[in-house]
């Protein structure tokens, strides 16, 4: 009895084991890995038959089940158990295993290959389980980041180490989770994004991280773009610098393809030329930019000197900007590129806006030219003034010699007559007094004239009307016996040196007084001539013949007999010199017997009527 | 030979007075007088006016300068050979030269000295 029990237990355990294997395999069928193998059905069927055999084996312990024929302790049962169950089952199992084994080896091999590929991949890779455990990182990843597998057992450790900045980490985590969510919901690929990963040694690398979800694992891949990024940035930086410096220098660049007759240009050149994208970027377009005055010269230069002789383009020329029609100066530099046959195919160069420099040069040239004119003018003036001086010296020597000779003559006559003819002697003495007065006057006025050219010139705004009034009325007072009508226009002002203009007016008014001496109703007038704008002093005196008008202002030239109208002979020369110092002009109009008008102007800017 | 009549062209009264005095001393009493160049020219070219035997001419004269007057006289047939003595206080060699070129008899300084005048007369 005991042996039967042991038998039942033993056979039941046996059936349970086989059954479990069978059911396990049946359940596992759904899994891809197994269903792809051909031996699976045989193995399943084998285990099924073995399980069937073991169940029959258990049933043979119960004789009461014999009435069911195939179970219980019957011969049919024994046959089925041994032949169908064990023998056929074992056979099918053997066939199944036979067919399945190569697949198992293949899997092992492919896994080995995969791990090799992963290990040796030039791209950093990691495999992460869904719970965040980092199951694997390849050699490249270790080299790249410096973290060993034990440093980063899971994603939390990775995030903490790779993204030490909390804000950035939070951003990265949320982005990664979002991308994971998308991947799980969709095509199972985690999109490429750029991340700044901090390595173990503290360096920060720019990585593109992406991945895929494969069989409940996340395959993460890292592409190191730090160098590329740095190069890009450096390139960007240098391009930026280039552009900046070109902008600062006003330096534009161009690339002219002679074969297709098209030129490309930098943004700065567009600005220099004042053109837009739509502008005709051909030779014709360039010709259109040229200043009309330079156009033919520049076309000849480009064609005959640059293209024909394969020379260098180096020229300063003018353009007219289409955008605003402004004339600008540019300096063009260019190098021709030749093909194998030595024919020019391309020209690359720079164009610089040199307008400001050119304007400055022009200004300097203009100033130089002005300076030359000024020097020439001054030289002429100097020559004239030297000549004036020579003629003045001649005039003055005569003018001084004459009264001295006269005084000598009169003195000798006085001596002769002193005893014999006292009346004549008296006359001589009187004349000596007059002659020495004249001499005195000449000397005084010569001194005055010489002081005139040395005196300082300090212009101020003068009330000319008041000045004329003052001089004329004081002169009238000195001649109380004379009847003189003064007509003085009011409020005439002018800018000039007060002392010089007083001297000038004293001479002119003095002349007017002198030459109206015989006029019983003398009239002296001051005003501004409406036609010429010149100021004038007019008298109704003796006047002079206009034929002598030019000689009027020469020193010591008299139009009247000396006895009639006494004077130094240089009054008008003095007046003229004063007016010249004011950059003005003086001229006279006269009719003998009717009177004279002296017109004079002062500097146009200095002259003003309030 | 002392001229019988003289035209004195002089604008200054004192010079005129002094020259007349010397002329008188030399025995010349027929003295006509012009105060400026224009008057002198008019007188000399006036055919109804007898020509003087000699002209005493100042250089710095109103209206027409002495040298211009002399030049004019030398152009006119009536006065082309009229003896002219220039009286001037000028010491400019150019004046002296110009006068000599225009055929002035002499160039005498002022005041006119009797001896100078007589020397000139002796030459004629």
XYZ file of C-alpha atoms in Angstrom:
734
model
C 0.000 0.000 0.000
C 2.779 2.388 0.954
C 4.587 1.620 -2.277
C 1.442 2.518 -4.221
C 1.281 5.905 -2.452
C 4.876 6.654 -3.137
C 4.266 5.675 -6.740
C 1.264 8.006 -6.994
C 3.180 10.929 -5.475
C 6.205 10.288 -7.642
C 4.139 10.026 -10.831
C 2.040 13.089 -9.903
C 5.184 15.192 -9.346
C 6.472 13.886 -12.648
C 3.212 14.876 -14.403
C 3.219 18.273 -12.670
C 6.781 19.036 -13.856
C 6.104 18.018 -17.433
C 2.731 19.793 -17.346
C 4.307 22.985 -16.043
C 6.885 22.949 -18.826
C 4.146 22.381 -21.359
C 1.921 25.129 -20.040
C 4.876 27.499 -19.795
C 5.779 26.828 -23.374
C 2.178 27.215 -24.426
C 2.053 30.583 -22.708
C 5.376 31.675 -24.129
C 4.199 31.016 -27.661
C 2.878 34.519 -27.810
C 6.383 35.848 -27.464
C 8.084 36.744 -30.682
C 11.397 35.259 -29.861
C 10.153 31.685 -29.644
C 7.491 31.729 -32.324
C 10.137 32.612 -34.868
C 11.802 29.250 -34.377
C 10.746 26.213 -36.356
C 11.330 23.599 -33.630
C 8.834 25.224 -31.302
C 5.794 23.239 -32.497
C 7.632 19.931 -32.140
C 8.861 20.802 -28.685
C 5.377 21.906 -27.686
C 3.797 18.780 -29.164
C 6.542 16.611 -27.573
C 5.942 18.087 -24.142
C 2.184 17.761 -24.746
C 2.482 14.037 -25.445
C 4.874 13.530 -22.539
C 2.397 15.372 -20.289
C -0.361 13.116 -21.691
C 1.824 10.065 -20.942
C 2.523 11.185 -17.381
C -1.199 11.807 -16.737
C -1.976 8.241 -17.994
C 0.897 6.995 -15.844
C -0.749 8.580 -12.811
C -4.125 7.046 -13.748
C -2.801 3.426 -13.859
C -2.658 3.434 -10.096
C -6.410 3.567 -9.983
C -7.868 0.187 -11.163
C -11.367 1.512 -10.723
C -10.844 3.779 -13.675
C -10.371 0.777 -15.939
C -13.905 1.061 -17.180
C -12.837 4.142 -19.147
C -10.591 1.777 -21.152
C -7.853 4.213 -21.980
C -7.124 5.207 -18.406
C -6.674 3.001 -15.408
C -4.586 -0.068 -15.265
C -5.415 -1.405 -18.699
C -3.342 -2.594 -21.600
C -4.675 0.126 -23.829
C -3.616 2.637 -21.235
C -0.128 1.141 -21.037
C 0.101 1.132 -24.794
C -1.012 4.743 -25.107
C 1.223 5.776 -22.242
C 4.315 4.181 -23.597
C 3.842 4.421 -27.342
C 1.862 7.651 -27.841
C 2.935 9.476 -24.734
C 6.533 8.710 -23.985
C 7.892 7.312 -27.244
C 6.184 9.684 -29.694
C 6.494 12.596 -27.253
C 10.213 11.967 -26.808
C 10.591 11.625 -30.560
C 8.815 14.899 -31.274
C 10.753 16.584 -28.472
C 13.979 15.292 -29.922
C 13.015 16.563 -33.385
C 11.996 19.889 -31.897
C 15.198 20.310 -29.945
C 17.160 19.270 -32.979
C 15.541 22.005 -35.018
C 15.587 24.541 -32.217
C 19.246 24.213 -31.236
C 20.766 26.130 -34.206
C 18.407 29.023 -33.459
C 19.591 29.033 -29.865
C 23.186 29.130 -31.006
C 22.327 31.827 -33.519
C 20.741 33.928 -30.821
C 23.756 33.553 -28.633
C 25.976 34.555 -31.523
C 23.861 37.536 -32.513
C 23.767 38.709 -28.944
C 27.503 38.495 -28.793
C 27.753 40.437 -32.057
C 25.329 43.059 -30.840
C 27.202 43.548 -27.633
C 30.417 43.828 -29.644
C 28.822 46.383 -31.917
C 27.509 48.301 -28.959
C 30.843 48.112 -27.231
C 32.910 49.256 -30.171
C 30.423 51.740 -31.602
C 31.933 55.179 -32.175
C 28.680 56.573 -30.838
C 28.012 56.644 -27.129
C 25.134 54.356 -26.273
C 23.256 53.224 -23.233
C 20.481 50.810 -22.533
C 18.034 51.818 -19.873
C 15.301 49.708 -18.408
C 11.830 51.134 -18.080
C 12.324 51.528 -14.334
C 15.266 53.801 -14.984
C 18.026 51.328 -14.285
C 20.921 51.895 -16.586
C 21.724 48.388 -17.685
C 24.509 49.104 -20.039
C 26.737 51.840 -21.281
C 29.269 51.331 -24.027
C 32.962 52.052 -23.968
C 32.564 55.158 -26.061
C 30.102 56.581 -23.554
C 32.497 55.915 -20.716
C 35.275 57.620 -22.663
C 33.066 60.547 -23.592
C 31.551 61.307 -20.231
C 34.086 59.734 -17.892
C 31.326 58.134 -15.790
C 31.781 54.441 -14.989
C 28.717 52.142 -14.885
C 28.885 52.192 -11.094
C 28.718 56.011 -11.060
C 25.403 55.953 -12.875
C 23.388 52.901 -11.844
C 20.148 54.655 -12.795
C 18.710 57.708 -14.495
C 18.429 59.692 -11.257
C 22.190 59.416 -10.736
C 22.800 60.280 -14.392
C 20.658 63.356 -14.290
C 22.166 64.569 -11.063
C 25.700 64.198 -12.410
C 25.200 65.185 -16.046
C 23.023 68.205 -15.343
C 24.309 69.739 -12.091
C 22.383 72.959 -12.620
C 18.981 72.361 -11.080
C 16.985 74.584 -13.387
C 18.589 73.106 -16.442
C 18.155 69.612 -15.088
C 14.458 70.200 -14.510
C 14.148 71.407 -18.075
C 16.051 68.421 -19.457
C 14.064 65.903 -17.403
C 10.724 67.288 -18.421
C 11.777 67.410 -22.053
C 13.092 63.830 -21.954
C 9.927 62.578 -20.304
C 7.808 64.356 -22.850
C 9.781 62.843 -25.728
C 9.547 59.425 -24.101
C 5.810 59.844 -23.867
C 5.621 60.695 -27.557
C 7.828 57.717 -28.404
C 5.728 55.317 -26.411
C 2.573 56.589 -27.956
C 3.884 56.736 -31.483
C 6.730 55.403 -33.532
C 8.810 54.461 -30.502
C 11.636 56.758 -31.479
C 12.891 59.450 -29.157
C 13.530 62.587 -31.132
C 16.954 64.212 -31.461
C 17.587 67.145 -29.156
C 20.606 69.096 -28.104
C 21.731 68.848 -24.465
C 24.612 70.313 -22.534
C 26.089 67.403 -20.609
C 28.555 67.922 -17.781
C 31.251 65.275 -17.789
C 33.001 63.765 -14.800
C 35.987 66.097 -15.257
C 33.667 69.107 -15.237
C 33.811 69.897 -18.941
C 30.526 70.599 -20.620
C 29.857 68.875 -23.904
C 27.170 69.599 -26.403
C 25.422 66.329 -27.225
C 22.555 65.366 -29.437
C 20.666 62.681 -27.531
C 18.087 60.430 -29.156
C 16.947 56.885 -28.832
C 14.492 54.125 -29.468
C 12.220 51.945 -27.394
C 13.036 48.299 -28.050
C 11.431 45.481 -26.090
C 10.776 47.468 -22.934
C 14.232 48.909 -23.049
C 15.334 52.354 -23.992
C 18.298 52.476 -26.311
C 19.856 55.872 -25.839
C 22.388 57.292 -28.275
C 24.645 60.285 -27.846
C 26.191 62.251 -30.662
C 29.033 64.527 -29.560
C 28.723 67.776 -31.470
C 30.897 69.837 -29.136
C 33.683 70.272 -31.669
C 31.298 70.905 -34.523
C 29.453 73.390 -32.403
C 32.651 75.095 -31.395
C 33.811 75.236 -35.004
C 30.441 76.564 -36.067
C 30.583 79.192 -33.378
C 34.136 80.101 -34.264
C 33.129 80.358 -37.900
C 30.135 82.417 -36.979
C 32.296 84.578 -34.782
C 34.914 85.101 -37.448
C 32.223 85.801 -40.007
C 30.732 88.242 -37.576
C 34.101 89.906 -37.033
C 34.701 90.021 -40.765
C 31.346 91.619 -41.319
C 31.853 94.021 -38.444
C 35.286 95.096 -39.626
C 34.044 95.395 -43.173
C 31.166 97.525 -41.990
C 33.455 99.695 -39.918
C 35.901 100.027 -42.804
C 33.093 100.548 -45.291
C 34.590 97.613 -47.141
C 32.333 95.649 -49.435
C 33.283 92.478 -51.259
C 32.249 91.065 -54.589
C 32.725 87.991 -56.718
C 32.224 88.593 -60.406
C 31.764 85.556 -62.652
C 32.937 86.716 -66.056
C 31.513 83.667 -67.850
C 27.942 84.096 -66.647
C 28.364 87.891 -66.334
C 26.996 87.923 -62.795
C 28.421 89.359 -59.630
C 27.567 88.531 -56.097
C 28.252 91.024 -53.366
C 28.315 91.369 -49.605
C 25.600 93.229 -47.754
C 28.028 96.078 -47.124
C 28.652 96.500 -50.818
C 24.900 96.722 -51.387
C 24.914 99.511 -48.853
C 27.885 101.268 -50.467
C 26.329 100.994 -53.922
C 22.868 101.806 -52.578
C 21.335 98.857 -54.416
C 18.937 96.094 -53.512
C 18.631 92.410 -54.374
C 16.688 93.232 -57.508
C 19.491 95.348 -58.959
C 21.032 94.204 -62.229
C 24.143 92.376 -60.953
C 25.907 92.356 -64.317
C 28.574 94.422 -66.042
C 25.812 96.656 -67.374
C 24.557 97.125 -63.839
C 28.024 98.187 -62.705
C 28.292 100.600 -65.642
C 24.980 102.055 -64.549
C 26.400 102.854 -61.133
C 29.345 104.830 -62.505
C 29.297 108.591 -62.361
C 28.627 109.887 -65.903
C 31.852 111.880 -65.811
C 33.918 108.794 -64.916
C 31.943 106.186 -66.856
C 33.846 106.012 -70.132
C 37.192 106.281 -68.360
C 36.300 103.375 -66.035
C 34.923 101.171 -68.826
C 38.120 101.762 -70.829
C 40.200 101.032 -67.758
C 38.403 97.783 -66.970
C 38.396 96.587 -70.570
C 41.813 97.682 -71.756
C 43.951 97.557 -68.664
C 42.378 94.950 -66.406
C 40.748 92.422 -68.732
C 43.008 92.716 -71.763
C 46.245 92.698 -69.768
C 44.973 90.403 -67.010
C 45.939 93.149 -64.612
C 44.888 94.050 -61.161
C 41.908 96.331 -60.670
C 42.946 99.267 -58.504
C 41.108 102.500 -59.080
C 39.319 105.266 -57.251
C 36.176 106.330 -59.004
C 32.833 107.984 -58.462
C 29.448 106.332 -58.442
C 25.946 107.688 -58.196
C 23.913 105.692 -55.690
C 20.604 104.614 -57.229
C 18.849 104.699 -53.844
C 19.348 108.419 -53.174
C 21.159 109.757 -56.239
C 24.140 110.779 -54.094
C 27.607 110.952 -55.544
C 30.085 108.752 -53.662
C 33.786 108.022 -54.061
C 34.832 104.370 -53.934
C 38.148 102.567 -54.160
C 37.875 99.290 -56.065
C 40.479 96.532 -55.745
C 40.185 93.264 -57.622
C 42.136 90.187 -58.674
C 41.369 88.213 -61.801
C 41.172 84.420 -61.597
C 42.374 82.683 -64.743
C 41.435 79.306 -66.179
C 43.929 76.677 -67.414
C 44.350 78.562 -70.678
C 45.119 81.762 -68.807
C 41.837 83.415 -69.685
C 40.151 85.496 -67.010
C 37.006 83.825 -65.721
C 36.373 85.497 -62.433
C 37.225 88.574 -60.486
C 37.174 88.801 -56.702
C 37.750 92.004 -54.871
C 36.782 94.692 -52.452
C 35.195 98.074 -52.793
C 35.651 100.692 -50.135
C 33.698 103.875 -49.607
C 36.320 106.647 -49.512
C 33.977 109.597 -49.933
C 34.884 111.232 -46.626
C 38.604 110.888 -47.296
C 38.144 112.187 -50.821
C 36.150 115.166 -49.626
C 38.858 115.948 -47.104
C 41.475 115.719 -49.859
C 39.384 117.944 -52.090
C 39.057 120.402 -49.241
C 42.808 120.412 -48.705
C 43.369 120.861 -52.437
C 40.832 123.663 -52.511
C 42.456 125.318 -49.508
C 45.856 124.964 -51.147
C 44.543 126.462 -54.358
C 42.976 129.265 -52.351
C 46.212 129.712 -50.519
C 48.065 130.006 -53.812
C 45.555 132.546 -55.041
C 45.893 134.354 -51.742
C 49.679 134.323 -51.971
C 49.483 135.584 -55.546
C 47.074 138.311 -54.471
C 49.249 139.286 -51.547
C 52.333 139.304 -53.765
C 50.600 141.536 -56.279
C 49.498 143.759 -53.436
C 53.009 143.837 -52.084
C 54.498 144.641 -55.460
C 51.952 147.388 -55.906
C 52.574 148.708 -52.473
C 56.335 148.720 -53.151
C 55.720 150.573 -56.379
C 53.431 152.961 -54.550
C 56.127 153.504 -52.017
C 58.703 154.252 -54.708
C 56.434 156.747 -56.423
C 55.514 158.147 -53.046
C 59.144 158.670 -52.178
C 59.683 160.395 -55.475
C 56.652 162.573 -54.899
C 57.564 163.395 -51.348
C 61.151 164.248 -52.170
C 59.902 166.776 -54.674
C 57.211 167.984 -52.373
C 59.778 168.643 -49.642
C 62.504 169.973 -51.909
C 60.166 172.516 -53.499
C 59.267 174.463 -50.320
C 62.857 174.229 -49.091
C 64.098 175.695 -52.383
C 61.409 178.336 -52.093
C 62.437 179.213 -48.554
C 66.053 179.507 -49.698
C 65.055 181.769 -52.587
C 62.889 183.917 -50.387
C 65.566 184.146 -47.718
C 68.184 185.243 -50.275
C 65.739 187.819 -51.655
C 65.041 189.025 -48.145
C 68.761 189.500 -47.535
C 69.163 191.427 -50.789
C 66.197 193.691 -50.181
C 66.632 194.171 -46.472
C 68.389 197.515 -46.725
C 67.442 198.887 -50.125
C 63.873 197.813 -50.397
C 62.283 197.196 -46.998
C 58.815 196.752 -48.510
C 59.955 193.941 -50.732
C 61.834 192.470 -47.811
C 58.666 192.468 -45.754
C 56.863 190.646 -48.526
C 59.607 188.061 -48.594
C 59.413 187.583 -44.836
C 55.647 187.108 -45.037
C 56.039 184.551 -47.808
C 58.731 182.762 -45.826
C 56.228 182.355 -43.010
C 53.584 181.023 -45.447
C 56.063 178.683 -47.131
C 57.231 177.257 -43.837
C 53.603 176.712 -42.829
C 53.109 174.758 -46.026
C 56.232 172.767 -45.348
C 54.972 172.057 -41.864
C 51.632 170.885 -43.252
C 53.281 168.579 -45.760
C 55.486 167.040 -43.125
C 52.524 166.567 -40.780
C 50.337 164.909 -43.342
C 53.156 162.679 -44.570
C 53.686 161.576 -41.001
C 49.966 161.020 -40.648
C 49.885 158.914 -43.793
C 52.852 156.856 -42.664
C 51.242 156.272 -39.287
C 48.112 155.198 -41.101
C 49.724 152.096 -42.554
C 51.091 151.129 -39.134
C 48.070 151.917 -37.023
C 46.000 149.042 -35.730
C 42.711 148.290 -37.360
C 39.880 147.755 -34.890
C 36.514 147.837 -36.581
C 33.331 148.614 -34.728
C 29.852 149.670 -35.712
C 29.806 153.425 -36.185
C 27.047 155.966 -36.534
C 28.406 157.584 -39.683
C 25.701 160.255 -39.654
C 26.739 161.417 -36.204
C 30.409 161.355 -37.145
C 29.811 163.506 -40.248
C 27.660 165.871 -38.215
C 30.373 166.237 -35.594
C 33.196 166.913 -38.068
C 31.202 169.205 -40.356
C 29.748 171.327 -37.585
C 33.107 171.790 -35.867
C 34.624 172.815 -39.224
C 31.744 175.212 -39.794
C 32.403 176.725 -36.378
C 36.037 177.351 -37.358
C 34.733 179.409 -40.296
C 32.027 181.546 -38.613
C 32.032 184.016 -41.489
C 30.935 181.362 -43.991
C 27.392 180.355 -44.821
C 27.363 176.546 -45.078
C 24.301 174.383 -45.405
C 24.788 170.879 -44.036
C 22.440 168.134 -45.285
C 23.184 164.950 -43.370
C 21.114 161.788 -43.828
C 20.157 160.229 -40.511
C 20.906 156.781 -39.107
C 23.580 155.647 -41.505
C 25.827 153.149 -39.791
C 28.911 151.327 -40.989
C 31.499 149.068 -39.521
C 35.050 150.357 -39.557
C 37.947 151.670 -37.566
C 36.696 154.795 -35.746
C 39.976 156.741 -35.886
C 40.626 155.938 -39.545
C 37.098 156.715 -40.681
C 37.189 160.012 -38.790
C 40.414 160.941 -40.583
C 38.870 159.900 -43.896
C 35.738 161.978 -43.337
C 37.804 164.931 -42.075
C 39.708 164.939 -45.354
C 36.595 164.590 -47.534
C 34.599 167.207 -45.634
C 37.689 169.429 -45.438
C 37.986 169.227 -49.232
C 34.317 170.074 -49.604
C 34.772 173.080 -47.301
C 37.839 174.161 -49.248
C 36.350 173.902 -52.713
C 33.121 175.673 -51.751
C 35.070 178.619 -50.395
C 33.964 180.900 -53.208
C 30.401 179.637 -53.186
C 28.269 182.201 -51.340
C 25.680 179.531 -50.517
C 27.877 176.534 -49.836
C 26.195 173.199 -49.419
C 27.735 169.997 -48.110
C 25.707 166.799 -48.217
C 26.189 163.321 -46.731
C 24.057 160.313 -47.602
C 23.745 156.945 -49.207
C 23.451 156.593 -52.954
C 20.328 154.582 -53.695
C 21.703 153.133 -56.938
C 25.139 151.905 -55.829
C 24.568 151.696 -52.092
C 27.764 153.737 -51.611
C 28.058 156.523 -49.085
C 28.819 159.983 -50.463
C 29.993 163.483 -49.556
C 28.720 166.018 -52.023
C 29.557 169.714 -52.372
C 28.499 172.485 -54.691
C 32.059 173.792 -55.015
C 34.301 174.461 -58.004
C 34.402 170.863 -59.205
C 37.030 169.484 -61.562
C 37.366 168.201 -65.052
C 36.527 164.486 -65.090
C 39.477 163.952 -67.454
C 41.680 164.188 -64.381
C 39.542 161.932 -62.204
C 42.109 159.143 -62.239
C 44.897 161.383 -61.017
C 42.774 162.614 -58.189
C 44.018 160.155 -55.609
C 47.700 160.240 -56.495
C 49.789 161.982 -53.897
C 50.809 165.575 -54.581
C 48.790 165.854 -57.747
C 46.845 169.082 -57.807
C 44.052 169.874 -60.158
C 43.987 173.451 -58.990
C 46.555 176.098 -58.644
C 48.263 175.674 -55.322
C 47.528 179.232 -54.335
C 43.821 178.899 -54.926
C 43.266 175.948 -52.661
C 46.003 175.217 -50.194
C 46.550 171.658 -49.086
C 49.154 169.070 -48.412
C 48.512 167.324 -51.711
C 48.084 163.947 -50.108
C 44.637 164.312 -48.496
C 42.869 162.167 -51.069
C 45.733 159.689 -51.170
C 45.177 159.288 -47.440
C 41.432 158.875 -47.926
C 41.967 156.244 -50.588
C 44.357 154.317 -48.410
C 41.853 154.311 -45.527
C 39.049 153.085 -47.789
C 41.331 150.375 -49.171
C 42.092 149.230 -45.658
C 38.347 148.767 -45.269
C 38.327 146.738 -48.507
C 36.175 149.425 -50.049
C 36.347 151.605 -53.122
C 36.314 155.358 -53.657
C 35.559 157.357 -56.761
C 34.473 160.875 -57.621
C 32.041 162.502 -59.967
C 32.293 166.163 -60.750
C 31.179 168.937 -63.043
C 33.382 172.027 -63.080
C 31.536 174.917 -61.490
C 28.767 172.750 -60.086
C 30.441 170.624 -57.506
C 31.943 167.262 -56.699
C 30.628 164.045 -55.170
C 32.961 161.547 -53.544
C 31.419 158.048 -53.346
C 32.913 155.391 -51.146
C 32.064 151.907 -49.993
C 33.327 149.982 -47.004
C 33.385 146.181 -46.671
C 30.038 144.966 -47.993
C 29.493 142.816 -44.914
C 30.466 145.648 -42.610
C 28.143 148.129 -44.221
C 24.648 148.435 -42.859
C 21.783 150.819 -42.708
C 19.708 150.416 -39.614
C 71.907 185.896 -76.137
C 69.308 187.118 -73.760
C 65.763 186.503 -74.933
C 63.544 189.552 -75.185
C 60.347 187.841 -74.122
C 59.800 184.882 -71.826
C 56.767 182.776 -70.887
C 56.989 181.658 -67.289
C 54.866 178.589 -66.523
C 54.648 178.250 -62.749
C 51.796 177.511 -60.368
C 53.408 178.685 -57.157
C 53.271 182.425 -56.506
C 56.476 182.545 -54.498
C 58.387 180.657 -57.136
C 56.898 182.937 -59.743
C 57.977 185.960 -57.673
C 61.509 184.625 -57.266
C 61.909 183.630 -60.909
C 60.591 186.975 -62.125
C 63.132 188.674 -59.849
C 66.007 186.756 -61.390
C 64.680 187.356 -64.920
C 64.460 191.050 -64.146
C 68.009 190.999 -62.920
C 69.005 189.432 -66.219
C 67.314 192.349 -67.961
C 64.201 190.627 -69.203
C 61.073 192.602 -68.630
C 58.645 191.101 -71.136
C 57.391 188.212 -69.064
C 54.078 186.502 -69.732
C 52.821 184.087 -67.172
C 50.745 180.867 -67.091
C 49.716 179.155 -63.847
C 49.089 175.688 -65.267
C 50.058 173.461 -68.183
C 46.782 173.801 -70.046
C 46.855 177.606 -69.995
C 50.454 177.604 -71.169
C 49.655 175.248 -74.051
C 46.637 177.311 -75.071
C 48.743 180.466 -75.097
C 51.593 178.963 -77.067
C 49.391 177.344 -79.682
C 47.203 180.433 -80.132
C 48.322 181.794 -83.488
C 47.046 185.270 -82.668
C 49.334 185.361 -79.664
C 53.007 186.157 -80.355
C 55.395 183.375 -79.374
C 57.866 184.196 -76.571
C 61.528 183.785 -77.368
C 61.935 181.375 -74.490
C 59.767 179.334 -72.129
C 60.669 178.763 -68.479
C 58.784 175.676 -67.467
C 58.054 174.146 -64.069
C 57.460 170.378 -64.131
C 54.798 169.771 -61.476
C 51.954 171.749 -62.865
C 48.209 171.445 -62.429
C 46.191 169.934 -65.293
C 49.099 169.191 -67.639
C 52.452 168.076 -66.318
C 55.490 170.008 -67.514
C 56.950 167.024 -69.337
C 53.643 166.364 -71.139
C 53.477 169.993 -72.108
C 57.039 169.876 -73.429
C 56.227 166.759 -75.442
C 53.164 168.501 -76.885
C 55.216 171.547 -77.869
C 57.767 169.379 -79.646
C 55.008 167.830 -81.740
C 53.498 171.065 -82.855
C 55.197 172.771 -85.862
C 54.700 176.175 -84.298
C 56.595 175.323 -81.163
C 58.840 172.518 -82.350
C 62.025 174.511 -81.953
C 60.919 176.887 -79.217
C 63.720 177.109 -76.598
C 62.489 175.694 -73.315
C 64.342 175.860 -70.024
C 63.026 173.554 -67.352
C 62.924 174.876 -63.828
C 62.484 172.257 -61.174
C 63.379 171.461 -57.609
C 63.484 167.787 -58.617
C 66.791 166.009 -58.401
C 65.507 162.929 -60.191
C 67.885 161.972 -62.987
C 64.908 160.532 -64.897
C 63.309 163.961 -65.097
C 66.579 165.491 -66.272
C 67.013 162.781 -68.885
C 63.441 163.084 -70.147
C 63.797 166.840 -70.516
C 67.034 166.504 -72.407
C 65.435 163.947 -74.749
C 62.585 166.326 -75.464
C 65.126 168.978 -76.420
C 64.982 171.215 -73.371
C 67.698 173.823 -73.485
C 68.590 173.334 -69.854
C 67.414 171.812 -66.623
C 67.845 174.340 -63.833
C 67.190 173.935 -60.151
C 65.115 176.227 -57.983
C 65.544 178.893 -56.825
C 66.704 180.175 -60.202
C 70.231 181.623 -59.939
C 71.178 184.519 -62.186
C 74.531 182.906 -63.047
C 72.807 179.708 -64.216
C 70.426 181.684 -66.358
C 73.205 183.722 -67.919
C 75.163 180.572 -68.695
C 72.182 179.235 -70.605
C 71.721 182.502 -72.437
C 75.362 182.512 -73.437
C 74.885 179.152 -75.124
C 72.081 180.400 -77.352
